[in-house]
Structures are given as structure tokens and as C-alpha cells.
GROMACS .gro file of C-alpha atoms in nm:
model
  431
    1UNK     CA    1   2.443  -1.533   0.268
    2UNK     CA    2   2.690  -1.323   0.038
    3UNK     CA    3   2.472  -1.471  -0.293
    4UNK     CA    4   2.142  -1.339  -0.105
    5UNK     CA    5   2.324  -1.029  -0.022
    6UNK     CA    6   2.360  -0.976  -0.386
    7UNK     CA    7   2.015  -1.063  -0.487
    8UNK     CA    8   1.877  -0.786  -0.242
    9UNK     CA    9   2.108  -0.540  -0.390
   10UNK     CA   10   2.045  -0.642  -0.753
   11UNK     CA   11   1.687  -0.607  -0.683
   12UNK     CA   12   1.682  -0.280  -0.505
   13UNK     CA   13   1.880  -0.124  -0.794
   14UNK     CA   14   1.557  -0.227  -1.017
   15UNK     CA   15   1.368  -0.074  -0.815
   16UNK     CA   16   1.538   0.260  -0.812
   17UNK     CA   17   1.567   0.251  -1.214
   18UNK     CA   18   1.213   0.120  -1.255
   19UNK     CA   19   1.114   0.448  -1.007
   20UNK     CA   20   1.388   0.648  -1.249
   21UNK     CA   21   1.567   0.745  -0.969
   22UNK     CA   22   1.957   0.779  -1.050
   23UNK     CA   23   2.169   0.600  -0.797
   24UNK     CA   24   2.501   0.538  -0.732
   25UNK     CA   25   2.658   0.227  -0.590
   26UNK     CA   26   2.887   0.253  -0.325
   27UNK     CA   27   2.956   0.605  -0.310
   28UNK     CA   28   2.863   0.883  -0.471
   29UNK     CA   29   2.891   1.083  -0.811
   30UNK     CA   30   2.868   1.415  -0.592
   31UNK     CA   31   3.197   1.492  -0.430
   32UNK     CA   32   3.114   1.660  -0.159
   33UNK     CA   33   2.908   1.307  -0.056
   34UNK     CA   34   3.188   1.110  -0.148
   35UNK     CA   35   3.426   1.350   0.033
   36UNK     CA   36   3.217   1.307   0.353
   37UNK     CA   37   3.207   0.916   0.315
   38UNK     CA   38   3.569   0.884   0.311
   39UNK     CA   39   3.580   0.909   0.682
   40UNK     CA   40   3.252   0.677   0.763
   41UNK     CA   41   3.386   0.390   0.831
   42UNK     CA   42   3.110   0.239   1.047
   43UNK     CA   43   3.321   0.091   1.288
   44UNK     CA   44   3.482   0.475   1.395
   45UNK     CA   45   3.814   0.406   1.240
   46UNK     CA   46   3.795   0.733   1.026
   47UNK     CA   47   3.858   0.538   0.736
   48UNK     CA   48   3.605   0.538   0.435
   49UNK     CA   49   3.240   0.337   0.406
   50UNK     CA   50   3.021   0.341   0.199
   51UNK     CA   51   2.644   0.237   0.173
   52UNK     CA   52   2.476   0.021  -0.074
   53UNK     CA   53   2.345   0.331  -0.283
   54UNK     CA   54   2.332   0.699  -0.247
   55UNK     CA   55   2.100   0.899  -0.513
   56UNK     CA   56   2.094   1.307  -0.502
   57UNK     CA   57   1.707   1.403  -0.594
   58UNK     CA   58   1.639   1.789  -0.600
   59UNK     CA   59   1.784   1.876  -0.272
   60UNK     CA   60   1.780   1.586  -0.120
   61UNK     CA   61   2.015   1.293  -0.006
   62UNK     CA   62   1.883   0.900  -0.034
   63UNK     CA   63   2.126   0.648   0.157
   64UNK     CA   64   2.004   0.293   0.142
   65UNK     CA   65   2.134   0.036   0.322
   66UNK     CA   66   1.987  -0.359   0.238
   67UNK     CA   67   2.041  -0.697   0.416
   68UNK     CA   68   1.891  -0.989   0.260
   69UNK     CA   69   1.755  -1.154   0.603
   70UNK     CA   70   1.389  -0.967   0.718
   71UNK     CA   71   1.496  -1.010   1.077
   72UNK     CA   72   1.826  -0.831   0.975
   73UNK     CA   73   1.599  -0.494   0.922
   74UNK     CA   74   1.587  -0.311   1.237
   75UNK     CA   75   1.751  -0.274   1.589
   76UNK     CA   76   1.583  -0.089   1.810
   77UNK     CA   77   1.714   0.013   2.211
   78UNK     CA   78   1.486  -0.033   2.515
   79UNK     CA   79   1.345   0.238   2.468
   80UNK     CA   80   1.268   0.173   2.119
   81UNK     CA   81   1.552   0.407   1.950
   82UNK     CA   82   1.726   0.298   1.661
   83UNK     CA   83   2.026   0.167   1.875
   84UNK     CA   84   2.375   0.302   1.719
   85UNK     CA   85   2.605   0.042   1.880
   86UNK     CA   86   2.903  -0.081   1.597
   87UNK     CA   87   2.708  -0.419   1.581
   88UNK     CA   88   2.354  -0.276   1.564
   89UNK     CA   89   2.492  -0.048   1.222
   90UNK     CA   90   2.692  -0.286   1.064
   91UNK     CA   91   2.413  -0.579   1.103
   92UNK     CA   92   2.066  -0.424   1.045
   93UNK     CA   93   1.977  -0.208   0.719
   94UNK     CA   94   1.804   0.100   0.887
   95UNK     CA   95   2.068   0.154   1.180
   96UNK     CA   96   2.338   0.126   0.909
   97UNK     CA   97   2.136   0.367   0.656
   98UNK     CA   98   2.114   0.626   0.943
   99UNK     CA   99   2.443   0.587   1.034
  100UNK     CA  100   2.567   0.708   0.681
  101UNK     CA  101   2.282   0.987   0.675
  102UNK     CA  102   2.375   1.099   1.007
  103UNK     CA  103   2.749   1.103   0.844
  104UNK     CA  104   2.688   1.286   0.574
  105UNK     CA  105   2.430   1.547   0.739
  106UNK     CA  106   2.698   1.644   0.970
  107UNK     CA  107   3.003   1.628   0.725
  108UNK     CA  108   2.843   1.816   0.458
  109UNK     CA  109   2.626   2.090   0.303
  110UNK     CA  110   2.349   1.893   0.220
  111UNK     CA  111   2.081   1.866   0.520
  112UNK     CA  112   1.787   1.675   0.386
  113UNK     CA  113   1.911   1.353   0.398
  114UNK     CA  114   1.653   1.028   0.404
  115UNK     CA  115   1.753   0.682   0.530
  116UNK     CA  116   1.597   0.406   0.380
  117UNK     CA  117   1.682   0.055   0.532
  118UNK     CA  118   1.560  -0.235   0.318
  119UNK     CA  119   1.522  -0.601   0.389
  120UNK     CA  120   1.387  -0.927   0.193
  121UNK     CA  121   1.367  -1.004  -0.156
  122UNK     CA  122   1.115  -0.897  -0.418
  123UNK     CA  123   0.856  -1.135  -0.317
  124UNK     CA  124   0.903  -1.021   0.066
  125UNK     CA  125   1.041  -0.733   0.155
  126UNK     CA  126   1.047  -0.417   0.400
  127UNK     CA  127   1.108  -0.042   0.331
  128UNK     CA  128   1.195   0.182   0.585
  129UNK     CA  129   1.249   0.559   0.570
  130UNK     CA  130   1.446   0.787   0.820
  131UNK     CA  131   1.412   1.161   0.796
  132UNK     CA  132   1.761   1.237   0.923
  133UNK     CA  133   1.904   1.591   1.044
  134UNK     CA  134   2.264   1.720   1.106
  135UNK     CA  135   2.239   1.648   1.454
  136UNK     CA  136   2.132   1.312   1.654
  137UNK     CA  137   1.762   1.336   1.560
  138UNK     CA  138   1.530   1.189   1.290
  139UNK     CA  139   1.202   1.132   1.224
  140UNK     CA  140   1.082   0.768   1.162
  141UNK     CA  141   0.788   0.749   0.897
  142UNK     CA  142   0.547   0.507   0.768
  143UNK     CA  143   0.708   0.197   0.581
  144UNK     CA  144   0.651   0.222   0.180
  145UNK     CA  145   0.565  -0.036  -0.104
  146UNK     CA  146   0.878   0.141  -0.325
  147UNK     CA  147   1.042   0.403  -0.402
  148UNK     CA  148   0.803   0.571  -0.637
  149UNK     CA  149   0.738   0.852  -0.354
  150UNK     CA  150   1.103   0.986  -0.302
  151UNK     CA  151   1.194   1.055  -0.718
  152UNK     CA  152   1.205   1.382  -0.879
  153UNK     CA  153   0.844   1.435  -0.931
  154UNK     CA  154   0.691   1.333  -0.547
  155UNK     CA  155   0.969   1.407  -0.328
  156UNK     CA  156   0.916   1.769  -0.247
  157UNK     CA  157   0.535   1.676  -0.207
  158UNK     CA  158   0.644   1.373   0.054
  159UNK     CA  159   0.818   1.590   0.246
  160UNK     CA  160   0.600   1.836   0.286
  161UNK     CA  161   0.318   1.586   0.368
  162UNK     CA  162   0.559   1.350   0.582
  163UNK     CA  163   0.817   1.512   0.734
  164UNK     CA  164   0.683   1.939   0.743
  165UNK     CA  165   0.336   1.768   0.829
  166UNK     CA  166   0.196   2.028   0.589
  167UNK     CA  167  -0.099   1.956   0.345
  168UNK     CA  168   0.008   1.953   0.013
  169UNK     CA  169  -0.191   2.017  -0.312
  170UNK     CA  170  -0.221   1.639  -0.415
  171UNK     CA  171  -0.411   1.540  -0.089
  172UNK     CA  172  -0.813   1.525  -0.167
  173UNK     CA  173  -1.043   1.636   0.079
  174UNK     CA  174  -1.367   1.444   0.174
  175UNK     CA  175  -1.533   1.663  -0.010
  176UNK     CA  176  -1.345   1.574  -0.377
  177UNK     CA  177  -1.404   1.205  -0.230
  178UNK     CA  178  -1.706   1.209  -0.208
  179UNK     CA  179  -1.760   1.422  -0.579
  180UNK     CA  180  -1.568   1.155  -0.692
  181UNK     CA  181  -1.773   0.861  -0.592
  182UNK     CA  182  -2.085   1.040  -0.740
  183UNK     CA  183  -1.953   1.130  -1.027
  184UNK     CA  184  -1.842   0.766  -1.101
  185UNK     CA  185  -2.167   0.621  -0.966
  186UNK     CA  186  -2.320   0.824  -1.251
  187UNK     CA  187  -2.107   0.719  -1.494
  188UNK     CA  188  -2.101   0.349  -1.454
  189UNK     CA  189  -2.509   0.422  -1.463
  190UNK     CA  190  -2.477   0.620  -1.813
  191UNK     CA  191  -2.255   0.408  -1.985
  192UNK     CA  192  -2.244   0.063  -1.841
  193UNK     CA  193  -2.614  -0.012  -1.710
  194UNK     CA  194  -2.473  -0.202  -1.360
  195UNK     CA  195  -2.692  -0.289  -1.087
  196UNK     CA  196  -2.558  -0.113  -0.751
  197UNK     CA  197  -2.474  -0.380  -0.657
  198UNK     CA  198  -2.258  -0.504  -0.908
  199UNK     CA  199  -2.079  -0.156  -0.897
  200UNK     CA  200  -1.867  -0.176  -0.647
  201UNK     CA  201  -1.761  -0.555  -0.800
  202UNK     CA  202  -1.621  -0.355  -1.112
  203UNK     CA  203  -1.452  -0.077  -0.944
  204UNK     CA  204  -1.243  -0.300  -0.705
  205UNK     CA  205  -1.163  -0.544  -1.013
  206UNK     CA  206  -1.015  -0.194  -1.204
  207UNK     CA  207  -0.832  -0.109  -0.893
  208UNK     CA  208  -0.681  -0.431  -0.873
  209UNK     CA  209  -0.615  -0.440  -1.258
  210UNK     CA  210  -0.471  -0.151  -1.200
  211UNK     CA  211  -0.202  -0.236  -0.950
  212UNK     CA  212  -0.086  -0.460  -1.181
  213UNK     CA  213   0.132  -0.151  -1.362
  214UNK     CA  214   0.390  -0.169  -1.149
  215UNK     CA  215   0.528  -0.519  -1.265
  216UNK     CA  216   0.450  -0.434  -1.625
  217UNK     CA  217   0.137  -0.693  -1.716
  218UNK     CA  218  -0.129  -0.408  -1.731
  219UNK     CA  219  -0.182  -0.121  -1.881
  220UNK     CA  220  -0.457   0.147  -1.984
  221UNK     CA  221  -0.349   0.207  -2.331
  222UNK     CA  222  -0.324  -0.146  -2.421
  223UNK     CA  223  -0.751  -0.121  -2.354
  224UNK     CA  224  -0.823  -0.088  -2.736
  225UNK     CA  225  -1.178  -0.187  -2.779
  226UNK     CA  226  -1.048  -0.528  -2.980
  227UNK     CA  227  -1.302  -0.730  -3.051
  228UNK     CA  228  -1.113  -1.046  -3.015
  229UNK     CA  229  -0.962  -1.056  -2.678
  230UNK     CA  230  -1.159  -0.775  -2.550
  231UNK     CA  231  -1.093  -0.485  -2.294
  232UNK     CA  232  -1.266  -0.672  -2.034
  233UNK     CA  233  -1.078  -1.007  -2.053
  234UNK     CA  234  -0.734  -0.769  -2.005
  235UNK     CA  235  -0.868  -0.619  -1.704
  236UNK     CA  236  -0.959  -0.994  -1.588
  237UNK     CA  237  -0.643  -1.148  -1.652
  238UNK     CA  238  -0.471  -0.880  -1.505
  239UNK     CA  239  -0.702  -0.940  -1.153
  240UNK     CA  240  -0.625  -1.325  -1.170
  241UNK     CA  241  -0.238  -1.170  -1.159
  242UNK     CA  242  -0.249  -0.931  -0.897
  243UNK     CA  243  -0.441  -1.176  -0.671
  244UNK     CA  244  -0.202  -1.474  -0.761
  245UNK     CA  245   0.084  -1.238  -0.702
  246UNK     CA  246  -0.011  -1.156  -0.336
  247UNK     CA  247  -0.065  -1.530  -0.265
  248UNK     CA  248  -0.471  -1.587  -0.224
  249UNK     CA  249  -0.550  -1.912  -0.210
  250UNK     CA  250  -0.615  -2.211  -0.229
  251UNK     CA  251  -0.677  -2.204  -0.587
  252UNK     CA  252  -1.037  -2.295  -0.532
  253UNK     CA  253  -1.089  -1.985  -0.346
  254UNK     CA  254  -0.942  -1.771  -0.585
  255UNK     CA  255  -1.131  -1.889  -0.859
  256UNK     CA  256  -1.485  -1.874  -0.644
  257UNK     CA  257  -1.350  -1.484  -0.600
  258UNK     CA  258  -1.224  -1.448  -1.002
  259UNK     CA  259  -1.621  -1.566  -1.134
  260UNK     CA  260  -1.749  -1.277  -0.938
  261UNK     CA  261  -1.545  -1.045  -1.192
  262UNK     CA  262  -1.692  -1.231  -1.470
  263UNK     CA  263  -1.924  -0.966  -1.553
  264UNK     CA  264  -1.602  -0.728  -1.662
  265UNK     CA  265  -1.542  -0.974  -1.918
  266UNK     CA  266  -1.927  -1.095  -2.039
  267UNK     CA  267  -2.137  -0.736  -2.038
  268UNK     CA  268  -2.108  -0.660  -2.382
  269UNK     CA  269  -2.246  -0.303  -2.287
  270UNK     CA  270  -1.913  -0.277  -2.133
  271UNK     CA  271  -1.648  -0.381  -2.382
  272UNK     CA  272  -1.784  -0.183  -2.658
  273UNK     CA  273  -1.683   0.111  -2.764
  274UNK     CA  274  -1.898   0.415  -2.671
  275UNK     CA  275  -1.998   0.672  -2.946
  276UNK     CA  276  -2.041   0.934  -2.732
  277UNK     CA  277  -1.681   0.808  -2.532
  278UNK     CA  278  -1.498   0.684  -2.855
  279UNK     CA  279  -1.364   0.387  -2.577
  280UNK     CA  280  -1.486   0.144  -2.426
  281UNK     CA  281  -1.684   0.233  -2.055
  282UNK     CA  282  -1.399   0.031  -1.900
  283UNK     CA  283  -1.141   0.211  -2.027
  284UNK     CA  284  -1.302   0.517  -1.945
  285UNK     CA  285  -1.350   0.381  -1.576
  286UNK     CA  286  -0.987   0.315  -1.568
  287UNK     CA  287  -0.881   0.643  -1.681
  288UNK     CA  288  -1.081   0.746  -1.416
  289UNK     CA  289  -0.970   0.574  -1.142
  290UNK     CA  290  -0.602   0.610  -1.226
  291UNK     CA  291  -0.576   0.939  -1.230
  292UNK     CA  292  -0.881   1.065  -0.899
  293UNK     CA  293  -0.796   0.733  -0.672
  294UNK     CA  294  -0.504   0.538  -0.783
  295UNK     CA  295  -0.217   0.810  -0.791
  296UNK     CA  296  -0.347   0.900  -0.467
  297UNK     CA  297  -0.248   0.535  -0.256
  298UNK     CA  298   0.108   0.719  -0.208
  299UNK     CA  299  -0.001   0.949   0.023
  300UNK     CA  300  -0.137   0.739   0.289
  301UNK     CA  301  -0.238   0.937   0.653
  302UNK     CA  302  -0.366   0.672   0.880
  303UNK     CA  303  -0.623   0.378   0.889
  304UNK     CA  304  -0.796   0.481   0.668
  305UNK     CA  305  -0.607   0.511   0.347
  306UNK     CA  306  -0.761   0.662   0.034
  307UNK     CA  307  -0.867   0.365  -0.146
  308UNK     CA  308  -1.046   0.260   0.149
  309UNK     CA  309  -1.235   0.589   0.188
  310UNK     CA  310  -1.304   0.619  -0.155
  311UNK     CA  311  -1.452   0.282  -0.164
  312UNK     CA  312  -1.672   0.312   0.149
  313UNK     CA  313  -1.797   0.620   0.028
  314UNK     CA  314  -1.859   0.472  -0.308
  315UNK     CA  315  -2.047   0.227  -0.145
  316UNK     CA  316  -2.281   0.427   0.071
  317UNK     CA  317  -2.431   0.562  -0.308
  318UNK     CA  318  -2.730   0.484  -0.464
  319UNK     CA  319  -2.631   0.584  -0.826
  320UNK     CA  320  -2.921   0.814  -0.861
  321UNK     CA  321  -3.118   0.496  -1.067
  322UNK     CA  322  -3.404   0.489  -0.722
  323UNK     CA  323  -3.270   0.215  -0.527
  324UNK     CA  324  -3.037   0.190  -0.288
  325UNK     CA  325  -2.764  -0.056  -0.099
  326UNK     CA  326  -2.883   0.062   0.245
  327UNK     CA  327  -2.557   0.111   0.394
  328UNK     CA  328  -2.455   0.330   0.683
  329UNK     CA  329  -2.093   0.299   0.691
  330UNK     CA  330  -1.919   0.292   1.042
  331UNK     CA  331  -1.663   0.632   1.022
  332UNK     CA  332  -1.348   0.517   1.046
  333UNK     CA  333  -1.257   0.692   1.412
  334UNK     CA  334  -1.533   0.552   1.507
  335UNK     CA  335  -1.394   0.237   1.430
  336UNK     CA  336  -1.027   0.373   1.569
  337UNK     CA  337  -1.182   0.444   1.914
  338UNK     CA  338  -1.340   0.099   1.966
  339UNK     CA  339  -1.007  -0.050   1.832
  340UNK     CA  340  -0.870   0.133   2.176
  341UNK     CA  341  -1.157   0.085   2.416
  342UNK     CA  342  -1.191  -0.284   2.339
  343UNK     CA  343  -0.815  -0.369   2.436
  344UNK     CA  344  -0.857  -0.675   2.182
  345UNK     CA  345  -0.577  -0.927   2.219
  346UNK     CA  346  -0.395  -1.183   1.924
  347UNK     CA  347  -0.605  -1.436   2.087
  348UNK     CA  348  -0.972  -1.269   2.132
  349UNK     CA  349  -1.278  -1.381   1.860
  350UNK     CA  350  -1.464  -1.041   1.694
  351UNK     CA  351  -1.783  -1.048   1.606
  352UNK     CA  352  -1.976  -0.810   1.434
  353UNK     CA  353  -2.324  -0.935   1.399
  354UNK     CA  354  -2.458  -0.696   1.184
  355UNK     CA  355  -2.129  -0.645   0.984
  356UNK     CA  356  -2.282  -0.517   0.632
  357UNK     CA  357  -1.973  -0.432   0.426
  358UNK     CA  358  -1.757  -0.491   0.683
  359UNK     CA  359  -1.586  -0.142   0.714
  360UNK     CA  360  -1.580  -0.198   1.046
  361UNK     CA  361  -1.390  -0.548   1.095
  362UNK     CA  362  -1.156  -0.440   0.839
  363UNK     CA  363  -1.035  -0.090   1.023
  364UNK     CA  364  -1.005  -0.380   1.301
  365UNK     CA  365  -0.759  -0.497   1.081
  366UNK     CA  366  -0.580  -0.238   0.997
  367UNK     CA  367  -0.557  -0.045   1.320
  368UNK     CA  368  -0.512  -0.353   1.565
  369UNK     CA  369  -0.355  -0.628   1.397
  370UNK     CA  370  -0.123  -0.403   1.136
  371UNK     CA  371  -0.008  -0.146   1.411
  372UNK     CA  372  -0.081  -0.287   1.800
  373UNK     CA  373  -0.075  -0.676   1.777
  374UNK     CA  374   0.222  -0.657   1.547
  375UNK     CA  375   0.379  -0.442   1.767
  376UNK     CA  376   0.354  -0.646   2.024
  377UNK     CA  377   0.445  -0.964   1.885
  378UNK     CA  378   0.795  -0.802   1.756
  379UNK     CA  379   0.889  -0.696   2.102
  380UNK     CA  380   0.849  -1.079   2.181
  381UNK     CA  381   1.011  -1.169   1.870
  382UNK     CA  382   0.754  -1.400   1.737
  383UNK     CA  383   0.729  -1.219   1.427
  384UNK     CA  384   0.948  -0.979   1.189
  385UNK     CA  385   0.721  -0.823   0.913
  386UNK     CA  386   0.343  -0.878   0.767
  387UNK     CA  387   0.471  -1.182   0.582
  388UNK     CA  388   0.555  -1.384   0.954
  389UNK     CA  389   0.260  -1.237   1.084
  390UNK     CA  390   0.017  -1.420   0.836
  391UNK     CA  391   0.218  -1.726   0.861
  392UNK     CA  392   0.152  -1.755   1.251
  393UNK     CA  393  -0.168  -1.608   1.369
  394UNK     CA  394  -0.465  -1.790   1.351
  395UNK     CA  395  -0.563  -1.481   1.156
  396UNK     CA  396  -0.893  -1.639   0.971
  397UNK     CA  397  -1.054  -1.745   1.339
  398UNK     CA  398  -1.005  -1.385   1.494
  399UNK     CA  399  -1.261  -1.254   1.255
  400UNK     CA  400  -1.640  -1.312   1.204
  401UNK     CA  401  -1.923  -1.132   1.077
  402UNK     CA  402  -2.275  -1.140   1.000
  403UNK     CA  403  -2.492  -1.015   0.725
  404UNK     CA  404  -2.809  -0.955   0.591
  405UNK     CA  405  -2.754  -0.930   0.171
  406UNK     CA  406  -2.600  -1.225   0.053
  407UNK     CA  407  -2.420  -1.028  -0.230
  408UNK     CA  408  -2.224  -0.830   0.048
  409UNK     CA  409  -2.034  -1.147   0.124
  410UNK     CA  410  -1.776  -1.054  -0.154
  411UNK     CA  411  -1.809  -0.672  -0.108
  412UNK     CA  412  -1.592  -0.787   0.221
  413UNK     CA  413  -1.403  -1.016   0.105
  414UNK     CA  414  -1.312  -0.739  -0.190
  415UNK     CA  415  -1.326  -0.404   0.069
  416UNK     CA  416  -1.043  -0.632   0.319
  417UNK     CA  417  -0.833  -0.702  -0.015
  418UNK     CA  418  -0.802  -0.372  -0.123
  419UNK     CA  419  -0.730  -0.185   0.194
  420UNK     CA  420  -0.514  -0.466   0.394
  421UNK     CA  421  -0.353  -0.668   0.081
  422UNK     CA  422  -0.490  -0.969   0.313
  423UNK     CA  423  -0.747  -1.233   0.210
  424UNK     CA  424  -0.938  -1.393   0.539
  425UNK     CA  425  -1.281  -1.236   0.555
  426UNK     CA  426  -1.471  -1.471   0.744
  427UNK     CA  427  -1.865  -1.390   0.727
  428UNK     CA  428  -2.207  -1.577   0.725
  429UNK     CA  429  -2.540  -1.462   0.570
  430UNK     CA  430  -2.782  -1.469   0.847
  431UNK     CA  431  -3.170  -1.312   0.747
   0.00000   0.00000   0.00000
């Protein structure tokens, strides 16, 4: 356990660097931390402790606390409180990081204090933040991806967003959505010549190209317009990646979804380099997803992230070329309300027979299977995290749907990837 111990903490440290967030371990640089630490001993003995890492960003405290195990993450009361018993700190990563936040809250001048509990490895893992005040409260928030969110240039804006609950200047409205989705409807008409309904194929290959940054195998600026291994085939080896990296398989279903990116890679139209653009229309599609959608993911408010509504809205457009995709999309409370009225259990079939792009069995999904049914199954202790979840639900029977278009099979199958990181669409074309 004590070599897995130091793998977790080895690879949380990369994390923090590759987020360029200073740490340090065991302790802290800041003596007025350190001073405060010397008494929190977790098991009350007034003698020192001292958590994994503690970073100082802005005005703000970071105390992380790791265990290797996924099922050491969390220890929660009856009530569902983050129990505080000697055993419950010393054994599971949040209770331990809010122990030390607590600690330091109430021993010293600094009051913003956020306690992150991590557990798993890089290829599974869980990240937990605590807002923590100088008394016995704290605010629990959404779990993250990393620590990207909490370093010098996002904190502030987090907080604000997460813990004040105020709107901050970086959150779009559905009115800059939806300018955004027209505006790049017109471009991809201007400068690549797409069908509508090969549109939508090319935007969710960039944003999934584009989530490739983060491990270092993708990047904009290496789009250069080359002639021999072209703009196109870089965005399509960096898909095969992301989508091998997140486990989607069997390899025959992967590569059925990979051909329908092929046309990234063959339309000449778009792997040459625009006069007018002086790049390529790809890697002006990239630039402009990265910076109106893609910066955006952090900020996530509830079912309906902003990939997802940026992509249904995207959807619902014509591209001003006279035809049109016929799509109503389902709004996403819409959706929510069902999701409460239905009472669906783990075991129940869905059906929606006239399912189109599926916005609607994939805010199932999200707001059921992510949030009640895991919730549920925790309690019981059948599952830990996302990663046991997949493992033991029957998840590919639970869902079925029906369409019209056969193109709109992989619109789903695309729409469920990029807003639930989970590949089990299963639909049927039915005229």
C-alpha cells in the first residue's frame, strides 16, 4: 500500500506543477501555516501533522490530502456529513484534508482555505473540493477533472462562481451561445463547404482533439498547413488518442466511430491554407473553439454543461445554406423534470422512440445515472466512483432510442461522448 501511497502523491504533485500551482510538501513555506500545523496532529495530541501538500494562491489556502485506494476517498455520517471521528480523518482523503483546513482556518489569519481530498491514480481518480471556514462549516462543491480551476489565474473567478454563487465575467449567457453557434455555422459554410450534417461530425472531432492538450499530444500551433502530414491527420490522431485514453471499445467500435472523422483528414478544402485566413479552416475552427467553448468546460453549473449546450444549440442550425437538420431539441429542464417525475430505477429500460439527437437520453444520463443512481448505489456500497459504476451496471441495456435520419446515429453516439465521457448509446434507425 505504502508504494501506491507514493504513486498517488508523485502523481498529484504533477498535477499541481503541470496546473503551475506552487506547492509545498508536508508543510508549508508560509510560517504562519506551518506555525498552525505544528499542533495538528490528527489524532488531538497537540503535536504537529502535516498534509500531503499545502499551496498559498492569492489569498487563498489549498490542503490536499491523497490515499491511493478510491474507496479510501470519503466518509460520510448518517446524515451524510463528512464524519470527523480520528479514524474517519486519518483513513479517507477529504475528512483528513478538512481536518487540516479546519486547523489552519481556526489557528490562523488566513480564512479562505479549500480542501481537496484526492483518491486513485492517474488513470482513475477522484477530486474533491471543500470550501472550509474558521468555524465547523464548509461548503461541499462539484468534483473536478484537475486542478487547473484553483491556480493564480481562475481561482478568484471559482470562488466567486462556486462558493459566493455570484456570476462572474467568464460565464456566457445563452445569448453568446447561441451567437456562437451561428457564427461558427457560418464559418464552417464560408470556408470549409460541409454539409449540415457533417458539421456537427467536425466540431465534436476538434473538441475532442482538443482535450487532448492536457496530456501534451495536441496542440493548435503545431496545425501548420504541412502538406505532408497535414492539419487534418493531427486533429485525427489526436481523436484516436483521446478516445483510446478514456477506454472506448472494443477496438472494432472505435474504429467504426474514428472513419466517421475521416472527412477531417480527406476534404482537401479543409487542410489547405485559406488566402483570405492565411491557415488552414481547421485551424481556424480550433482557434475558435478553444478560446468561445473549450476554456469554458471549467465552469460547469448543472446538467447541462457548456459543451453540451453549445453543441445542442449548434445542432438546432441550419447554416444559412437553405436546408435544415429538423431538430427541435428537448430543453434541458425539460429533460431535468422528467428525470424527477419518472422515478427511473438502475434496473428500468428507457425508451425514447423518437430520440433524434438524443439530447434527451443523454441529460438522462447525466442527471439520473451521474447524480441519483450513483447516489444510491454508494449508500449501498456497490460502487465508489464513475469508474465502478461502468464496470457494474448493465449500463448499455438501460438505454434505447429510435430515429428517423440514419446519419443521427453517430450525432448520439458523439453528443453522449462529449457531455458524459461515456460511450453506450444504444439506438436503431426506424423510418
Amino acid at each position: 500500500m505504502a508504494k501506491k501511497e507514493v504513486k498517488t502523491d508523485l502523481w498529484v504533485a504533477s498535477q499541481l506543477d503541470k496546473c503551475k500551482i506552487q506547492f509545498t510538501a508536508q508543510g508549508s513555506d508560509v510560517k504562519e501555516i506551518d506555525e498552525a500545523l505544528s499542533t495538528a496532529s490528527k489524532r488531538g495530541t497537540g503535536n504537529a501533522g502535516y498534509p500531503e501538500y499545502v499551496a498559498v494562491v492569492n489569498d487563498f489556502v489549498i490542503v490536499i490530502e491523497d490515499k491511493a485506494n478510491l474507496d479510501k476517498h470519503i466518509k460520510l455520517t448518517d446524515t451524510a456529513l463528512i464524519e470527523t471521528t480520528t479514524k474517519a480523518i486519518t483513513d479517507y482523503a477529504v475528512n483528513g484534508a478538512y481536518f487540516y483546513a479546519k486547523h489552519i482556518a481556526q489557528n490562523s489569519s488566513f480564512k479562505k482555505v479549500f480542501a481537496i481530498g484526492v483518491s486513485g491514480d492517474a488513470k482513475h481518480h477522484k477530486i474533491t473540493p471543500l470550501y472550509v471556514d474558521d468555524r465547523e462549516g464548509y461548503i461541499e462543491l462539484e468534483d473536478v477533472e484537475s486542478f487547473t480551476m484553483f491556480n493564480q489565474q481562475n481561482i478568484y473567478e471559482y470562488y466567486l462562481r462556486n462558493v459566493l454563487k455570484e456570476k462572474t465575467d467568464v460565464e456566457k449567457t445563452t445569448e453568446q451561445i447561441l451567437k456562437d453557434a451561428s457564427t461558427l455555422h457560418e464559418y464552417l459554410r464560408t470556408y470549409g463547404s460541409l454539409k449540415d450534417q457533417d458539421k456537427p461530425l467536425v466540431v465534436s472531432g476538434i473538441l475532442l482533439a482538443l482535450d487532448e492538450i492536457e496530456s501534451g499530444s495536441f496542440s493548435i500551433s503545431s496545425l501548420t498547413g504541412d502538406d505532408v502530414e497535414t492539419d487534418g491527420e493531427k486533429i485525427y490522431n489526436a481523436i484516436q488518442k483521446r478516445l483510446k485514453r478514456s477506454n472506448v471499445g472494443p477496438d472494432a467500435k472505435r474504429d467504426k466511430l474514428m472513419s466517421e472523422f475521416a472527412i477531417i483528414k480527406t476534404s482537401a478544402r479543409l487542410n489547405e491554407i485559406d488566402e483570405k485566413l492565411k491557415k488552414t479552416p481547421l485551424k481556424y475552427y480550433a482557434e475558435f473553439l478553444k478560446t468561445n467553448v473549450f476554456d469554458n468546460i471549467k465552469y460547469k453549473s448543472s446538467a447541462e454543461d457548456f459543451i453540451g449546450r453549445f453543441y445542442g444549440e449548434f445542432m438546432s442550425y441550419s447554416g444559412g445554406d437553405g436546408q435544415t437538420l429538423g431538430i427541435v431539441l428537448t430543453p434541458a429542464h425539460i429533460c431535468e423534470l422528467f428525470c424527477d417525475l419518472l422515478n427511473v430505477q438502475p434496473d428500468d429500460i428507457i425508451l425514447d422512440p423518437t430520440c433524434g439527437t438524443a439530447g434527451f437520453l443523454v441529460n438522462l444520463d447525466i442527471v439520473l445515472f451521474q447524480k441519483e443512481v450513483m447516489s444510491c448505489l454508494r449508500k449501498r456500497n456497490l460502487v465508489q466512483n464513475a469508474d465502478d459504476f461502468i464496470k457494474n451496471v448493465p449500463y448499455e441495456l438501460c438505454f434505447y432510442g429510435y430515429f428517423s435520419k440514419k446519419y443521427r446515429k453517430k450525432w448520439y453516439a458523439l453528443r453522449s461522448f462529449l457531455d458524459t465521457k461515456i460511450d453506450v448509446p444504444r439506438t436503431k434507425y426506424r423510418d
